[in-house]
C-alpha atoms as a printed R data frame, in Angstrom:
    type eleno elety resid chain resno      x      y       z
1   ATOM     1    CA   MET     A     1 15.525 56.294 -72.175
2   ATOM     2    CA   SER     A     2 15.652 53.007 -70.124
3   ATOM     3    CA   LYS     A     3 18.340 51.417 -68.466
4   ATOM     4    CA   LYS     A     4 19.091 47.817 -68.868
5   ATOM     5    CA   LYS     A     5 20.040 45.856 -65.784
6   ATOM     6    CA   ARG     A     6 23.095 43.475 -66.266
7   ATOM     7    CA   SER     A     7 22.376 40.042 -65.181
8   ATOM     8    CA   LYS     A     8 25.015 37.945 -63.475
9   ATOM     9    CA   ASN     A     9 25.615 34.664 -64.993
10  ATOM    10    CA   LYS     A    10 24.913 32.077 -62.112
11  ATOM    11    CA   ASN     A    11 26.699 29.270 -64.238
12  ATOM    12    CA   GLN     A    12 30.005 31.338 -64.758
13  ATOM    13    CA   ALA     A    13 33.200 29.280 -63.792
14  ATOM    14    CA   THR     A    14 35.324 30.529 -61.088
15  ATOM    15    CA   THR     A    15 39.008 29.140 -59.928
16  ATOM    16    CA   PRO     A    16 38.872 29.342 -56.220
17  ATOM    17    CA   ALA     A    17 42.555 29.552 -54.710
18  ATOM    18    CA   PRO     A    18 43.707 26.381 -52.881
19  ATOM    19    CA   SER     A    19 42.885 26.752 -49.290
20  ATOM    20    CA   SER     A    20 46.811 26.053 -48.118
21  ATOM    21    CA   MET     A    21 47.829 29.054 -50.258
22  ATOM    22    CA   SER     A    22 48.413 32.038 -48.218
23  ATOM    23    CA   HIS     A    23 47.804 35.605 -49.217
24  ATOM    24    CA   ASN     A    24 50.629 36.517 -51.139
25  ATOM    25    CA   PRO     A    25 51.209 40.127 -52.102
26  ATOM    26    CA   THR     A    26 54.804 39.225 -53.134
27  ATOM    27    CA   GLY     A    27 53.771 37.818 -56.478
28  ATOM    28    CA   ILE     A    28 55.761 34.913 -55.884
29  ATOM    29    CA   PRO     A    29 54.396 31.422 -56.936
30  ATOM    30    CA   GLY     A    30 53.545 28.793 -54.640
31  ATOM    31    CA   TYR     A    31 53.039 28.408 -50.792
32  ATOM    32    CA   GLU     A    32 54.570 30.360 -47.730
33  ATOM    33    CA   ILE     A    33 56.851 28.605 -45.276
34  ATOM    34    CA   LEU     A    34 55.901 29.563 -41.818
35  ATOM    35    CA   GLN     A    35 58.476 30.190 -39.050
36  ATOM    36    CA   TYR     A    36 59.014 27.324 -36.587
37  ATOM    37    CA   GLN     A    37 57.031 27.906 -33.313
38  ATOM    38    CA   LYS     A    38 57.827 25.732 -30.445
39  ATOM    39    CA   GLY     A    39 54.952 23.248 -29.378
40  ATOM    40    CA   LYS     A    40 53.241 23.274 -32.818
41  ATOM    41    CA   SER     A    41 53.701 20.566 -34.927
42  ATOM    42    CA   GLU     A    42 54.004 21.415 -38.657
43  ATOM    43    CA   ASN     A    43 55.239 19.512 -41.741
44  ATOM    44    CA   ILE     A    44 56.769 22.227 -43.623
45  ATOM    45    CA   TYR     A    45 58.681 25.095 -41.707
46  ATOM    46    CA   TYR     A    46 61.787 26.814 -41.115
47  ATOM    47    CA   LYS     A    47 64.222 28.040 -38.527
48  ATOM    48    CA   LYS     A    48 66.196 31.390 -39.020
49  ATOM    49    CA   ILE     A    49 69.593 31.271 -37.285
50  ATOM    50    CA   GLU     A    50 70.569 34.740 -36.167
51  ATOM    51    CA   TYR     A    51 73.984 36.289 -37.205
52  ATOM    52    CA   THR     A    52 75.398 39.704 -36.415
53  ATOM    53    CA   LEU     A    53 78.278 39.084 -38.546
54  ATOM    54    CA   SER     A    54 78.814 41.503 -41.662
55  ATOM    55    CA   THR     A    55 81.509 41.403 -44.433
56  ATOM    56    CA   ASN     A    56 82.378 43.148 -47.543
57  ATOM    57    CA   PHE     A    57 84.116 40.265 -49.071
58  ATOM    58    CA   GLY     A    58 87.021 42.188 -49.647
59  ATOM    59    CA   PHE     A    59 86.041 43.268 -53.278
60  ATOM    60    CA   GLN     A    60 87.220 46.911 -54.214
61  ATOM    61    CA   ASP     A    61 84.759 48.887 -56.432
62  ATOM    62    CA   TYR     A    62 82.116 46.064 -56.213
63  ATOM    63    CA   ASP     A    63 78.740 46.931 -57.217
64  ATOM    64    CA   SER     A    64 76.690 46.197 -53.989
65  ATOM    65    CA   LYS     A    65 73.450 46.802 -55.647
66  ATOM    66    CA   THR     A    66 73.678 43.376 -57.597
67  ATOM    67    CA   LEU     A    67 72.380 40.259 -55.320
68  ATOM    68    CA   LEU     A    68 74.682 37.640 -54.464
69  ATOM    69    CA   THR     A    69 73.544 33.787 -55.024
70  ATOM    70    CA   PRO     A    70 72.800 32.056 -51.866
71  ATOM    71    CA   VAL     A    71 74.450 29.283 -50.595
72  ATOM    72    CA   VAL     A    72 72.632 26.148 -50.309
73  ATOM    73    CA   SER     A    73 72.887 22.646 -49.249
74  ATOM    74    CA   SER     A    74 70.102 19.821 -49.366
75  ATOM    75    CA   PHE     A    75 69.623 16.490 -48.119
76  ATOM    76    CA   PHE     A    76 67.370 13.951 -46.896
77  ATOM    77    CA   ILE     A    77 67.340 12.402 -43.156
78  ATOM    78    CA   LYS     A    78 66.237  8.709 -42.510
79  ATOM    79    CA   ALA     A    79 64.265  9.275 -39.315
80  ATOM    80    CA   LYS     A    80 60.870  7.715 -38.391
81  ATOM    81    CA   GLU     A    81 59.410  9.623 -41.312
82  ATOM    82    CA   ASP     A    82 61.321 10.889 -44.444
83  ATOM    83    CA   VAL     A    83 62.941 14.452 -43.968
84  ATOM    84    CA   LEU     A    84 64.135 16.991 -46.527
85  ATOM    85    CA   ARG     A    85 66.372 19.327 -44.971
86  ATOM    86    CA   ILE     A    86 67.762 22.426 -46.809
87  ATOM    87    CA   CYS     A    87 70.245 24.721 -45.319
88  ATOM    88    CA   THR     A    88 70.760 27.951 -47.086
89  ATOM    89    CA   THR     A    89 72.671 31.241 -46.454
90  ATOM    90    CA   ALA     A    90 71.714 34.490 -47.997
91  ATOM    91    CA   PHE     A    91 73.732 37.421 -48.090
92  ATOM    92    CA   VAL     A    92 71.918 40.711 -47.968
93  ATOM    93    CA   ASN     A    93 73.534 44.335 -48.413
94  ATOM    94    CA   GLN     A    94 71.749 46.625 -46.009
95  ATOM    95    CA   THR     A    95 72.437 49.964 -44.076
96  ATOM    96    CA   GLN     A    96 69.389 48.900 -41.575
97  ATOM    97    CA   ASP     A    97 68.078 45.896 -40.350
98  ATOM    98    CA   ILE     A    98 65.596 43.977 -42.632
99  ATOM    99    CA   LEU     A    99 62.523 43.803 -40.534
100 ATOM   100    CA   SER     A   100 61.428 40.505 -41.903
101 ATOM   101    CA   PHE     A   101 61.910 37.723 -44.558
102 ATOM   102    CA   ARG     A   102 59.118 35.643 -46.052
103 ATOM   103    CA   LEU     A   103 59.832 32.495 -47.310
104 ATOM   104    CA   PHE     A   104 57.626 30.599 -50.033
105 ATOM   105    CA   TYR     A   105 58.031 27.221 -52.180
106 ATOM   106    CA   ASN     A   106 56.873 26.055 -55.331
107 ATOM   107    CA   TYR     A   107 57.204 22.443 -56.699
108 ATOM   108    CA   THR     A   108 58.592 22.307 -60.260
109 ATOM   109    CA   LEU     A   109 60.563 20.427 -62.585
110 ATOM   110    CA   SER     A   110 64.044 20.958 -63.099
111 ATOM   111    CA   ASN     A   111 65.482 21.875 -66.665
112 ATOM   112    CA   ILE     A   112 66.193 18.043 -67.337
113 ATOM   113    CA   GLY     A   113 62.636 17.000 -65.957
114 ATOM   114    CA   GLU     A   114 63.395 16.150 -62.183
115 ATOM   115    CA   PRO     A   115 61.300 16.739 -59.607
116 ATOM   116    CA   GLN     A   116 62.500 19.999 -57.723
117 ATOM   117    CA   ILE     A   117 61.297 22.519 -54.902
118 ATOM   118    CA   SER     A   118 62.040 26.255 -55.543
119 ATOM   119    CA   ILE     A   119 62.673 27.984 -52.379
120 ATOM   120    CA   TYR     A   120 62.332 32.034 -52.461
121 ATOM   121    CA   ILE     A   121 63.508 34.090 -49.852
122 ATOM   122    CA   TRP     A   122 61.863 37.624 -49.956
123 ATOM   123    CA   TYR     A   123 62.651 40.741 -48.282
124 ATOM   124    CA   TYR     A   124 62.401 44.192 -49.009
125 ATOM   125    CA   ASN     A   125 65.253 46.707 -48.604
126 ATOM   126    CA   ILE     A   126 64.790 49.922 -49.873
127 ATOM   127    CA   ASP     A   127 68.478 51.208 -49.621
128 ATOM   128    CA   ASN     A   128 70.551 48.492 -51.250
129 ATOM   129    CA   SER     A   129 73.730 50.955 -51.305
130 ATOM   130    CA   ALA     A   130 75.675 49.562 -48.607
131 ATOM   131    CA   THR     A   131 78.873 48.397 -48.825
132 ATOM   132    CA   THR     A   132 78.711 45.272 -46.402
133 ATOM   133    CA   TYR     A   133 76.421 42.188 -46.317
134 ATOM   134    CA   SER     A   134 74.760 40.528 -43.445
135 ATOM   135    CA   VAL     A   135 74.606 37.051 -43.447
136 ATOM   136    CA   ASN     A   136 71.127 35.338 -42.847
137 ATOM   137    CA   SER     A   137 70.676 31.432 -42.684
138 ATOM   138    CA   PHE     A   138 67.552 29.396 -42.624
139 ATOM   139    CA   ASP     A   139 67.271 26.083 -41.915
140 ATOM   140    CA   ILE     A   140 64.031 24.560 -43.961
141 ATOM   141    CA   TYR     A   141 62.241 21.300 -43.477
142 ATOM   142    CA   PHE     A   142 59.768 19.361 -45.452
143 ATOM   143    CA   LYS     A   143 58.324 16.007 -43.853
144 ATOM   144    CA   GLY     A   144 56.802 13.330 -45.135
145 ATOM   145    CA   GLU     A   145 54.324 13.857 -48.087
146 ATOM   146    CA   SER     A   146 53.829 17.523 -47.285
147 ATOM   147    CA   ILE     A   147 54.798 19.072 -50.399
148 ATOM   148    CA   VAL     A   148 51.772 20.646 -52.570
149 ATOM   149    CA   ASN     A   149 51.559 20.423 -56.114
150 ATOM   150    CA   PHE     A   150 48.841 22.997 -57.286
151 ATOM   151    CA   ASP     A   151 47.619 21.492 -60.743
152 ATOM   152    CA   MET     A   152 46.458 23.995 -63.280
153 ATOM   153    CA   TYR     A   153 45.844 22.855 -66.874
154 ATOM   154    CA   GLY     A   154 45.383 26.339 -68.876
155 ATOM   155    CA   SER     A   155 43.331 28.438 -66.394
156 ATOM   156    CA   VAL     A   156 41.375 25.455 -65.108
157 ATOM   157    CA   ASN     A   157 42.088 24.302 -61.126
158 ATOM   158    CA   MET     A   158 42.830 20.818 -61.498
159 ATOM   159    CA   GLY     A   159 43.254 20.464 -57.415
160 ATOM   160    CA   GLU     A   160 46.130 19.791 -55.276
161 ATOM   161    CA   THR     A   161 48.237 16.805 -54.815
162 ATOM   162    CA   LYS     A   162 50.558 15.809 -52.121
163 ATOM   163    CA   ILE     A   163 54.190 14.987 -53.328
164 ATOM   164    CA   GLY     A   164 56.581 12.954 -50.730
165 ATOM   165    CA   VAL     A   165 59.992 14.358 -50.148
166 ATOM   166    CA   LYS     A   166 61.587 11.063 -51.091
167 ATOM   167    CA   ASN     A   167 60.753 12.225 -54.791
168 ATOM   168    CA   ILE     A   168 62.742 15.590 -54.748
169 ATOM   169    CA   LYS     A   169 65.900 15.340 -56.930
170 ATOM   170    CA   LYS     A   170 66.837 19.197 -57.160
171 ATOM   171    CA   VAL     A   171 66.523 22.228 -54.769
172 ATOM   172    CA   GLN     A   172 66.695 25.692 -56.094
173 ATOM   173    CA   VAL     A   173 66.931 28.651 -54.023
174 ATOM   174    CA   PHE     A   174 66.319 32.386 -55.165
175 ATOM   175    CA   LEU     A   175 67.028 35.384 -52.943
176 ATOM   176    CA   ILE     A   176 64.413 38.303 -54.161
177 ATOM   177    CA   ASN     A   177 64.654 41.952 -53.119
178 ATOM   178    CA   GLY     A   178 61.049 43.089 -53.199
179 ATOM   179    CA   ASP     A   179 62.355 46.774 -53.977
180 ATOM   180    CA   PRO     A   180 63.620 46.936 -56.589
181 ATOM   181    CA   GLU     A   181 62.554 43.576 -57.931
182 ATOM   182    CA   THR     A   182 65.529 41.705 -58.576
183 ATOM   183    CA   SER     A   183 66.916 38.001 -57.907
184 ATOM   184    CA   ARG     A   184 69.711 35.538 -58.054
185 ATOM   185    CA   GLY     A   185 69.541 31.671 -57.676
186 ATOM   186    CA   THR     A   186 71.292 28.593 -57.233
187 ATOM   187    CA   THR     A   187 70.519 24.824 -57.570
188 ATOM   188    CA   THR     A   188 71.805 21.803 -55.875
189 ATOM   189    CA   THR     A   189 71.382 18.141 -55.951
190 ATOM   190    CA   VAL     A   190 69.675 16.513 -52.864
191 ATOM   191    CA   GLN     A   191 71.870 14.092 -51.046
192 ATOM   192    CA   THR     A   192 71.320 11.501 -48.583
193 ATOM   193    CA   HIS     A   193 72.634 11.375 -44.818
194 ATOM   194    CA   ASN     A   194 71.541  8.993 -42.340
195 ATOM   195    CA   SER     A   195 71.151 10.750 -39.395
């Protein structure tokens, strides 16, 4: 009995992952937003604003396993270059400190076809039985033409294109607990500030 060797098809098409897309074990679409580091010049970054405040909101018999919708405000800053600033606050029920958050963004279209940025705030909390919520605020910046749109047509990689922040009309923010996999989101219209 003879064994046949399988030949590899050298012409088989592959779709490489875009170089700017980071390894993402969370399954969230899009690109990771890195935390601001002093001395580094990044076009997309976030700053986490530390809080020690916790609250139970005064709700009696409230099911604390339910995620609360993030609070979000977004606006353009007209400076040397166009800047989109997104300020969002996430309320997380927890019995212990969350060691880290990971932020991602994805360029999409809103339900009425307007250019939109979806922000995903991901954390992992096994014990979500706490009756108090910690306050976690994030200040997110997009500068110039820094937004990446990864174009796919079916399963074919059409490449990456850059989108200018001035084209964004809507911002949607999701809070996602990786265990269990649940999410809540909110949408806001981008405003213009002259500062």
